[in-house]
Short mmCIF file of C-alpha atoms and ligand atoms in Angstrom, two decimals:
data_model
loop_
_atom_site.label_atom_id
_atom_site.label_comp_id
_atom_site.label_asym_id
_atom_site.label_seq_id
_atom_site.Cartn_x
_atom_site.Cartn_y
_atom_site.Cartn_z
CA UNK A 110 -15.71 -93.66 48.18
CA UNK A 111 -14.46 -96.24 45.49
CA UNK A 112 -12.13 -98.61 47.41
CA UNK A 113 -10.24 -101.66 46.37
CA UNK A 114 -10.05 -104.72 48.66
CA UNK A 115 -6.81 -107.41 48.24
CA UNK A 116 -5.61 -105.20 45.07
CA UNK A 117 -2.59 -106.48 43.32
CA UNK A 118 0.46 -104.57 44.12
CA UNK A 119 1.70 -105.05 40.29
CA UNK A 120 -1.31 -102.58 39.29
CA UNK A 121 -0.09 -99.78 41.59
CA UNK A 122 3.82 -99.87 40.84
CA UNK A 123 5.48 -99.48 37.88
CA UNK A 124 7.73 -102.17 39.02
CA UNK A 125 4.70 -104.59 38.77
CA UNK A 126 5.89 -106.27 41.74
CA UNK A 127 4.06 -109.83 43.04
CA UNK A 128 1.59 -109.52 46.39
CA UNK A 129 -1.54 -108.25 47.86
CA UNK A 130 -2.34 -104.69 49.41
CA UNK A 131 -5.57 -105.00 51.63
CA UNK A 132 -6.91 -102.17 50.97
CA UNK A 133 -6.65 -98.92 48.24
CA UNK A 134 -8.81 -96.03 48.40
CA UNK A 135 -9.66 -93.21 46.01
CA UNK A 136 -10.66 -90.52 47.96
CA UNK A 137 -12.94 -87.92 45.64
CA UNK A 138 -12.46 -84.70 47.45
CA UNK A 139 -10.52 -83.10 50.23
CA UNK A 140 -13.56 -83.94 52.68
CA UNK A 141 -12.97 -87.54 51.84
CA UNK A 142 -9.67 -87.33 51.89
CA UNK A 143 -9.74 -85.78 55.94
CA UNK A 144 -12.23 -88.87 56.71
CA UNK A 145 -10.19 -91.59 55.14
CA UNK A 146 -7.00 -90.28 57.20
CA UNK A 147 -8.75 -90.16 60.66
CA UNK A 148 -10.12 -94.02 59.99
CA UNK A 149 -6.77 -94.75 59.00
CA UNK A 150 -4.88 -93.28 61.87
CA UNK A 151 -1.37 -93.01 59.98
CA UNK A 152 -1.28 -96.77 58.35
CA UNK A 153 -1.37 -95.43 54.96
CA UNK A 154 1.06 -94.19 52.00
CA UNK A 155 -0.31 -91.65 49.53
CA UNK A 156 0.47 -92.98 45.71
CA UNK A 157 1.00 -91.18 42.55
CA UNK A 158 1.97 -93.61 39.77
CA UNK A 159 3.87 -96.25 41.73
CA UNK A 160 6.83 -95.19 39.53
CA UNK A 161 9.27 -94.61 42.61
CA UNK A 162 7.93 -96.81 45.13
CA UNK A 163 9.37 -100.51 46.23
CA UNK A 164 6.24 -101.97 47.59
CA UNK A 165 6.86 -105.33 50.19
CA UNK A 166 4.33 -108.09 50.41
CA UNK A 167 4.36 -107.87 53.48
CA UNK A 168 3.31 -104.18 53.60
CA UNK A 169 0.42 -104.20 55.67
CA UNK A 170 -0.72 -100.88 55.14
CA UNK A 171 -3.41 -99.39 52.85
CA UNK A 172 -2.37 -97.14 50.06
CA UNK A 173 -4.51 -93.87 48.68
CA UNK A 174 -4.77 -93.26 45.26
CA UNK A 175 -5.52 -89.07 44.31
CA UNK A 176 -6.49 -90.04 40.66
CA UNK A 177 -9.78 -88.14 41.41
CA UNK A 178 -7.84 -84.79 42.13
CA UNK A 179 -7.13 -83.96 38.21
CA UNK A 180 -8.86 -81.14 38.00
CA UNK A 181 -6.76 -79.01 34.91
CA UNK A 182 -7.02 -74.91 34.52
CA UNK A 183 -5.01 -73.22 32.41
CA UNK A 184 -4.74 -69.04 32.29
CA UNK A 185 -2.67 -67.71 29.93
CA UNK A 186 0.48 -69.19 31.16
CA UNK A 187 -0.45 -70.19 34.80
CA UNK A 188 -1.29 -73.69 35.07
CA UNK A 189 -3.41 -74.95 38.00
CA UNK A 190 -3.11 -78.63 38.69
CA UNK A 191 -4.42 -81.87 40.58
CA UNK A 192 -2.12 -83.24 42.34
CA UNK A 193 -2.86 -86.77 40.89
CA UNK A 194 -2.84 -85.62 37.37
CA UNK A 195 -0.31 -87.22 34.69
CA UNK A 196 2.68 -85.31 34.38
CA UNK A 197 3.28 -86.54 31.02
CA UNK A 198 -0.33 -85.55 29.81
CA UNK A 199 -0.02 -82.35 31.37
CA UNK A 200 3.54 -81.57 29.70
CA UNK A 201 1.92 -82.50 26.10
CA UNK A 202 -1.64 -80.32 26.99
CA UNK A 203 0.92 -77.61 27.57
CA UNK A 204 2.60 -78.00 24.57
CA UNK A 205 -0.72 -78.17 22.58
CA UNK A 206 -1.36 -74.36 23.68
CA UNK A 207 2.55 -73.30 22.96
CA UNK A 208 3.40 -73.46 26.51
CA UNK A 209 7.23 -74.07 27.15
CA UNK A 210 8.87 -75.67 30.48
CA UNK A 211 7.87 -78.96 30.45
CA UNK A 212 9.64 -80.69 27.83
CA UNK A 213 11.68 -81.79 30.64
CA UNK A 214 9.12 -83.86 31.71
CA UNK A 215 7.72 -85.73 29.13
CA UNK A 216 8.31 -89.40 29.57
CA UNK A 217 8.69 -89.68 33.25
CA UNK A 218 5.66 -91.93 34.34
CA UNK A 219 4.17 -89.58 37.29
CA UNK A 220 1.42 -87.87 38.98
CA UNK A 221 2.01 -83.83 39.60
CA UNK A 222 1.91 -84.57 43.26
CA UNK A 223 4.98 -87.17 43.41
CA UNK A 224 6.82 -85.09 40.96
CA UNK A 225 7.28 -82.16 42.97
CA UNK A 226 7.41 -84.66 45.80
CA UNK A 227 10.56 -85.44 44.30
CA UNK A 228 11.90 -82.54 42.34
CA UNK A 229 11.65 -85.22 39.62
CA UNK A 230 13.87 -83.77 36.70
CA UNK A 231 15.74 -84.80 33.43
CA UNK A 232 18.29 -83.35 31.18
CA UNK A 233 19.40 -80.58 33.54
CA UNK A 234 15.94 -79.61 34.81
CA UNK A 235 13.32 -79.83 37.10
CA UNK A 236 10.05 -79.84 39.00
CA UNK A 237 11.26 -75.99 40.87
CA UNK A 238 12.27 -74.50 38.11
CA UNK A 239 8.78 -74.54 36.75
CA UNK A 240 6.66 -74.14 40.08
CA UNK A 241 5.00 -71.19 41.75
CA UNK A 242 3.59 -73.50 44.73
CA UNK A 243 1.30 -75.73 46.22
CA UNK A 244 -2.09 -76.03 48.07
CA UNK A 245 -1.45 -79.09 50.59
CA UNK A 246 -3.37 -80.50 53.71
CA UNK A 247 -1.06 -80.52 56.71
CA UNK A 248 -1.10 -83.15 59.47
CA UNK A 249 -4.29 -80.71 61.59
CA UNK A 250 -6.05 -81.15 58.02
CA UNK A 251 -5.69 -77.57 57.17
CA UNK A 252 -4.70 -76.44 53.69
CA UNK A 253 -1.94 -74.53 53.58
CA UNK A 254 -0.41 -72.85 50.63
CA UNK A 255 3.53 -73.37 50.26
CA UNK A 256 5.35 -71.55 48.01
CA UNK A 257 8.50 -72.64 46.19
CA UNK A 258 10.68 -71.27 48.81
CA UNK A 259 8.49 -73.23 51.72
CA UNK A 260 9.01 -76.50 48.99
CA UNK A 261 13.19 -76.26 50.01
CA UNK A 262 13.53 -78.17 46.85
CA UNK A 263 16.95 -80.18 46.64
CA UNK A 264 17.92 -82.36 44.28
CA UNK A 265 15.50 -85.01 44.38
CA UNK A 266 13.97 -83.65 47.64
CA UNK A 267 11.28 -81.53 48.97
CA UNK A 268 9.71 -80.69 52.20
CA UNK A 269 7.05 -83.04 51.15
CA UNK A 270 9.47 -85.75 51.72
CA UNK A 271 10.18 -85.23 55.62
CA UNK A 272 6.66 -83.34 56.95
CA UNK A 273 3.28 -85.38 56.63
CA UNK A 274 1.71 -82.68 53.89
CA UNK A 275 -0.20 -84.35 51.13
CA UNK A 276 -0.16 -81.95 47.99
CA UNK A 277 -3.64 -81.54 46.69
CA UNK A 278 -3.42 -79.11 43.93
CA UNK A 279 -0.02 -77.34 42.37
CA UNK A 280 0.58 -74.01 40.69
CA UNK A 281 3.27 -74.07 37.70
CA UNK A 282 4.67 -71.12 35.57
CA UNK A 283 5.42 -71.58 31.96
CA UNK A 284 6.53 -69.48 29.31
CA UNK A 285 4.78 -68.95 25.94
CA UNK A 286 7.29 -70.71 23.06
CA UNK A 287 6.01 -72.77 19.99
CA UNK A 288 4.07 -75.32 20.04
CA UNK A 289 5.98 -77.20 17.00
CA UNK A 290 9.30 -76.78 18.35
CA UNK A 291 8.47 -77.41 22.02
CA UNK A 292 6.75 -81.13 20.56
CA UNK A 293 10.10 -81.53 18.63
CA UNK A 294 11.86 -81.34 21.91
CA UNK A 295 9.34 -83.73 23.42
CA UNK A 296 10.09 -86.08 21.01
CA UNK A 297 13.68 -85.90 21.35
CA UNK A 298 13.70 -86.53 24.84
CA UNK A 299 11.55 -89.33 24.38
CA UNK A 300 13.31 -90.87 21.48
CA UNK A 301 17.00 -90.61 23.82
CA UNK A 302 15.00 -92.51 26.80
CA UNK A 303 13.92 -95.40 24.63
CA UNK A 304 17.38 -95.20 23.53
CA UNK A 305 19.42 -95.66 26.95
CA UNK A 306 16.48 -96.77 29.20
CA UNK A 307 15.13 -100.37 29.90
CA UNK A 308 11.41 -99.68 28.76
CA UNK A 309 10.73 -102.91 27.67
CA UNK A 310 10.66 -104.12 31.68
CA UNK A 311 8.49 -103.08 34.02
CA UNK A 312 11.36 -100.83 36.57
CA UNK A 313 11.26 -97.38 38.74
CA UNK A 314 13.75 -95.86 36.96
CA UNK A 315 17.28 -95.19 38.21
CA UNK A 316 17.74 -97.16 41.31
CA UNK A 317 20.92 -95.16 42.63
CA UNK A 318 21.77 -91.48 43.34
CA UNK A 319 24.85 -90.80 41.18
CA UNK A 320 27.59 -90.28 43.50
CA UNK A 321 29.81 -86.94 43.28
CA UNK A 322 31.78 -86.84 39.94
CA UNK A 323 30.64 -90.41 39.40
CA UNK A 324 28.15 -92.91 37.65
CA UNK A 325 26.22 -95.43 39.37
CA UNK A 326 25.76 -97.28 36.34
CA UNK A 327 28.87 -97.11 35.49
CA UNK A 328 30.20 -98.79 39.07
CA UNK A 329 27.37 -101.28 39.06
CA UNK A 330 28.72 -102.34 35.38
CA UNK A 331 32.33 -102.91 36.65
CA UNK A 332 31.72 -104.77 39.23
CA UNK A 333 30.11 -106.91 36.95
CA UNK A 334 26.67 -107.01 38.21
CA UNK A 335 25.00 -106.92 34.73
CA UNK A 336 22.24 -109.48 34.37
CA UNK A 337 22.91 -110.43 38.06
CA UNK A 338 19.42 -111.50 39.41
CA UNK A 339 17.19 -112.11 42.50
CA UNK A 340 14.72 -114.13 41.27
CA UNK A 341 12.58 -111.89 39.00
CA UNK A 342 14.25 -109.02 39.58
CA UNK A 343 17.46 -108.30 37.33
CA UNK A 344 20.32 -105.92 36.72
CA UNK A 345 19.24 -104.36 33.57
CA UNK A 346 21.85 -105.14 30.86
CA UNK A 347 21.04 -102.25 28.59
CA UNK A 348 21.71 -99.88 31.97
CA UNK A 349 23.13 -100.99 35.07
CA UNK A 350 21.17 -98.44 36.80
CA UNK A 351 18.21 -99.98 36.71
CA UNK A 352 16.55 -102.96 38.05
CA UNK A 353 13.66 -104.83 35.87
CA UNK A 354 11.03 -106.84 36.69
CA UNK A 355 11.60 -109.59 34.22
CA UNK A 356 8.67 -111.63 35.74
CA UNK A 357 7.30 -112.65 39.11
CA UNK A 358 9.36 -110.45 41.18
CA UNK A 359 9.08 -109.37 44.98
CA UNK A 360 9.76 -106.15 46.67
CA UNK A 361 11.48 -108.15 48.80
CA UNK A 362 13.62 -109.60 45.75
CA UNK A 363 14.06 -105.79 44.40
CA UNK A 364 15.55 -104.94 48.15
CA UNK A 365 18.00 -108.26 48.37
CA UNK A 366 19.27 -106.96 44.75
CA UNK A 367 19.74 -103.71 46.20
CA UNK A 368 21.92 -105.11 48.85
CA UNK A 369 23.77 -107.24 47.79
CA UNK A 370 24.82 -103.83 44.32
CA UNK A 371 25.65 -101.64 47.59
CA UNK A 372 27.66 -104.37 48.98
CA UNK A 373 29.68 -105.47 45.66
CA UNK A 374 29.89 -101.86 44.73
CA UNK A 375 31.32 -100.96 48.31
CA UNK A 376 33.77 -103.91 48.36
CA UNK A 377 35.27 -103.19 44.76
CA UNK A 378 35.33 -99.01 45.16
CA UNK A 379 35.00 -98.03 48.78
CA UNK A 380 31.58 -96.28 47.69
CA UNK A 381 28.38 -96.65 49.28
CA UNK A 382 25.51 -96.14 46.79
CA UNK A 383 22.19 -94.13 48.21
CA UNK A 384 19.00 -95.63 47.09
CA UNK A 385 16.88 -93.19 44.84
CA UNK A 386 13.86 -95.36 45.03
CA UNK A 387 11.60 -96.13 48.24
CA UNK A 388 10.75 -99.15 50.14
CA UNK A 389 7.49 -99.16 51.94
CA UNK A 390 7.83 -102.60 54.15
C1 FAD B 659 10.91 -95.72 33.25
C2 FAD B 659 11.08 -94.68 34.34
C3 FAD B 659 11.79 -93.53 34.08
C4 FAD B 659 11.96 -92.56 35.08
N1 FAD B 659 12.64 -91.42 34.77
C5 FAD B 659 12.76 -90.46 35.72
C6 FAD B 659 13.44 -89.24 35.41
O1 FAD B 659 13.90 -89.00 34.29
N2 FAD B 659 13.53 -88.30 36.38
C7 FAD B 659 13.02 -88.51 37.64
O2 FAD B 659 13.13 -87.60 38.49
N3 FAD B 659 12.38 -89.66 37.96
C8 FAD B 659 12.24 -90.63 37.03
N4 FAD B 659 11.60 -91.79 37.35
C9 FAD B 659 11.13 -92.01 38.74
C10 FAD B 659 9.68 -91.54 39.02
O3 FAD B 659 8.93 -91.42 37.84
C11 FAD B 659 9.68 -90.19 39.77
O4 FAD B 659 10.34 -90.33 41.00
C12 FAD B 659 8.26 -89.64 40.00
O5 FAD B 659 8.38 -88.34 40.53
C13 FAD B 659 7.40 -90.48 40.93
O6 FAD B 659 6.08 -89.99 40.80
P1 FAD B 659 4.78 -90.82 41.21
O7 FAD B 659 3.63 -89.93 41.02
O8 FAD B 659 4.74 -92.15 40.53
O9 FAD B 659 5.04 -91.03 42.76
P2 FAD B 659 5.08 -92.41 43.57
O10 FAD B 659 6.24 -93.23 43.07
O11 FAD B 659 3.74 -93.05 43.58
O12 FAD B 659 5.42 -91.85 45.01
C14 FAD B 659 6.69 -91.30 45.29
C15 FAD B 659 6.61 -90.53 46.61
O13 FAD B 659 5.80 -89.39 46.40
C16 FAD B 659 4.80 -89.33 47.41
N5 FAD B 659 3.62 -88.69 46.82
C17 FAD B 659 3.00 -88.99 45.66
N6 FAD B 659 1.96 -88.16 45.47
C18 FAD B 659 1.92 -87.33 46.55
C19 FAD B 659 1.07 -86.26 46.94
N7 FAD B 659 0.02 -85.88 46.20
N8 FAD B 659 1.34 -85.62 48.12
C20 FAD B 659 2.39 -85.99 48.89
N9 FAD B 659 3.22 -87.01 48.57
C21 FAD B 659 2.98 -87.66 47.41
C22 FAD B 659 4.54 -90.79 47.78
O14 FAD B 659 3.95 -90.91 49.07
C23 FAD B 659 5.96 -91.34 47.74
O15 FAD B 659 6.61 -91.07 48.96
C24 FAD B 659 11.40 -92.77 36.36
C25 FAD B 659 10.66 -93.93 36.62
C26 FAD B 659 10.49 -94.88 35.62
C27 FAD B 659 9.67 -96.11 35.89
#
C-alpha cells in the first residue's frame, strides 16, 4: 500500500496549514482498507480533500487518504460513485451526459465521501436531495448499505458524522436536463463564488454556522475583526466568514483566531458562533 512518511500537512488541507503528519496511507481496496484500521487501532482520521478539516501540528495521528476508491459508473441516470472521487469532476462528467442535480456542487473542493459526510450544499441545495445511499464499512468491518433515510441528513450533518462508518462507494439520482443549460448554471455558480469568496488564499470555506435569522459574516465584520490576524492566519477582508492562510500559518493559529471571533462576537452581540469547520488536535 502506497504510504507517505512525515507528509506536509499543507498538501492534505486546503488551508495549507504549516507541520508534519507521520504517517498517510492510501489504502487501494476495502481489504486494505480493514488491514490498515486493525494496525491502526483507532489513531487515524479518514480525509477527503482537506477542505473542512483544521489539522494541529501536534496531531499525532495518521490520516487515510481514499483517492484510490474513484471508481465512476454511470446508468442512465443512476450514478455509482467512489467515495474519494472529486465532487466537482463528477458534477461536470454529469453535466457532459445532460445529467441535472449537481450544479449545486460545482466549485466546492471535495471528495463524494466528505460531501455527504457533510450534507455539503450551496444556493439552497444539497448532498440529500440528490442521494439514493451509500455502501459503508461499519466499525465490525462489514459493509452495510444505508439509505438516505439511515443518512438522517441535517443541515450540515449526517450519521457519518457521530458513528465510526467510513463511506466507500455512494449512489446519487439525477434527472436528465440539458447539457448546455445545466454548464450555464455551472458557470454561474462559479462565476458568483469567485465573486464573494476569498479564492485567492488558501481557506476551508465558511468558518461559522450562520446563526438563526443572522449572518456570521456580517457579526464578524461589525465587530471589526476584518484583517484581524494570528500570525498567518487572517480574517478575510473580502468575507468575514472566512479565515485565509496568507502564509505560514498553524492549525493552532487558525484555532486562537477562532477564539478569540467567538469571544469578540459574544462580547459585542450576546451570540456564540458554532464552528462549521473541524479541528483534529
Ligand atoms: C473555497 C471553499 C469553498 C467551500 N464552499 C462550500 C460550500 O459552498 N458548501 C459546503 O457545504 N462546503 C463548502 N466548503 C467546505 C468543504 O468543501 C465541505 O465541507 C466538503 O464537504 C469537505 O469535503 P472533503 O472531501 O474535503 O472532506 P474533508 O474536509 O477531508 O473531511 C471532512 C469530514 O468528512 C470525513 N470524511 C471524508 N471522507 C469520508 C469518507 N469517505 N467516509 C467517512 N467520512 C469521511 C472526514 O473524516 C472529516 O470528518 C468549502 C471549502 C472551501 C475551501
Amino acid at each position: 500500500m502506497k504510504k507517505i512518511s512525515n507528509a506536509l500537512i499543507k498538501d492534505y488541507t486546503t488551508y495549507k496549514l504549516d507541520g508534519v503528519i507521520k504517517e498517510v496511507y492510501f489504502p487501494s481496496d476495502v481489504l486494505e482498507l480493514k488491514n490498515l484500521l486493525r494496525k491502526l487501532k483507532g489513531k487515524y482520521k479518514i480525509i477527503g480533500m482537506g477542505s473542512n478539516l483544521i489539522i494541529s501540528s501536534n496531531y499525532d495521528g495518521a490520516l487515510i487518504k481514499l483517492e484510490n476508491f474513484d471508481k465512476l459508473d454511470i446508468d442512465e441516470t443512476l450514478v455509482k460513485v467512489g467515495a474519494g472521487y472529486s465532487l466537482s469532476k463528477l458534477a461536470l462528467k454529469c453535466a457532459d451526459k445532460g445529467l441535472s442535480g449537481l450544479e449545486f456542487a460545482f466549485g466546492i473542493p471535495a471528495t463524494i465521501g466528505g460531501a455527504v459526510f457533510q450534507n455539503a450544499g450551496a444556493y439552497g441545495r444539497q448532498m440529500d436531495l440528490v442521494l439514493e445511499g451509500i455502501n459503508a464499512l461499519d466499525d465490525k468491518e462489514n459493509i452495510v448499505y444505508l439509505s438516505k433515510e439511515d443518512l438522517k441528513f441535517g443541515y450540515r450533518d449526517s450519521i457519518l458524522r457521530h458513528r465510526r462508518l467510513i463511506c466507500l462507494e455512494v449512489f446519487l439520482r439525477l434527472k436528465k436536463g440539458d447539457a448546455f443549460s445545466i454548464k450555464e448554471k455551472m458557470r454561474e455558480n462559479m462565476r458568483m463564488r469567485k465573486e464573494k469568496q476569498p479564492l485567492e488564499y488558501p481557506s476551508a470555506g465558511s468558518v461559522f454556522r450562520n446563526p438563526p435569522g443572522n449572518s456570521a459574516g456580517k457579526l464578524i465584520e461589525e465587530a471589526g475583526l476584518k484583517g484581524f490576524k494570528v500570525k498567518g492566519a487572517m480574517v478575510s477582508l473580502k468575507h468575514a466568514n472566512f479565515i485565509v492562510n496568507i502564509g505560514g500559518a498553524k492549525g493552532e493559529d487558525v484555532i486562537k483566531l477562532i477564539n478569540i471571533i467567538r469571544e469578540k462576537v459574544y462580547a459585542k452581540t450576546g451570540i456564540l458562533l458554532e464552528c462549521e469547520q473541524e479541528i483534529i488536535e
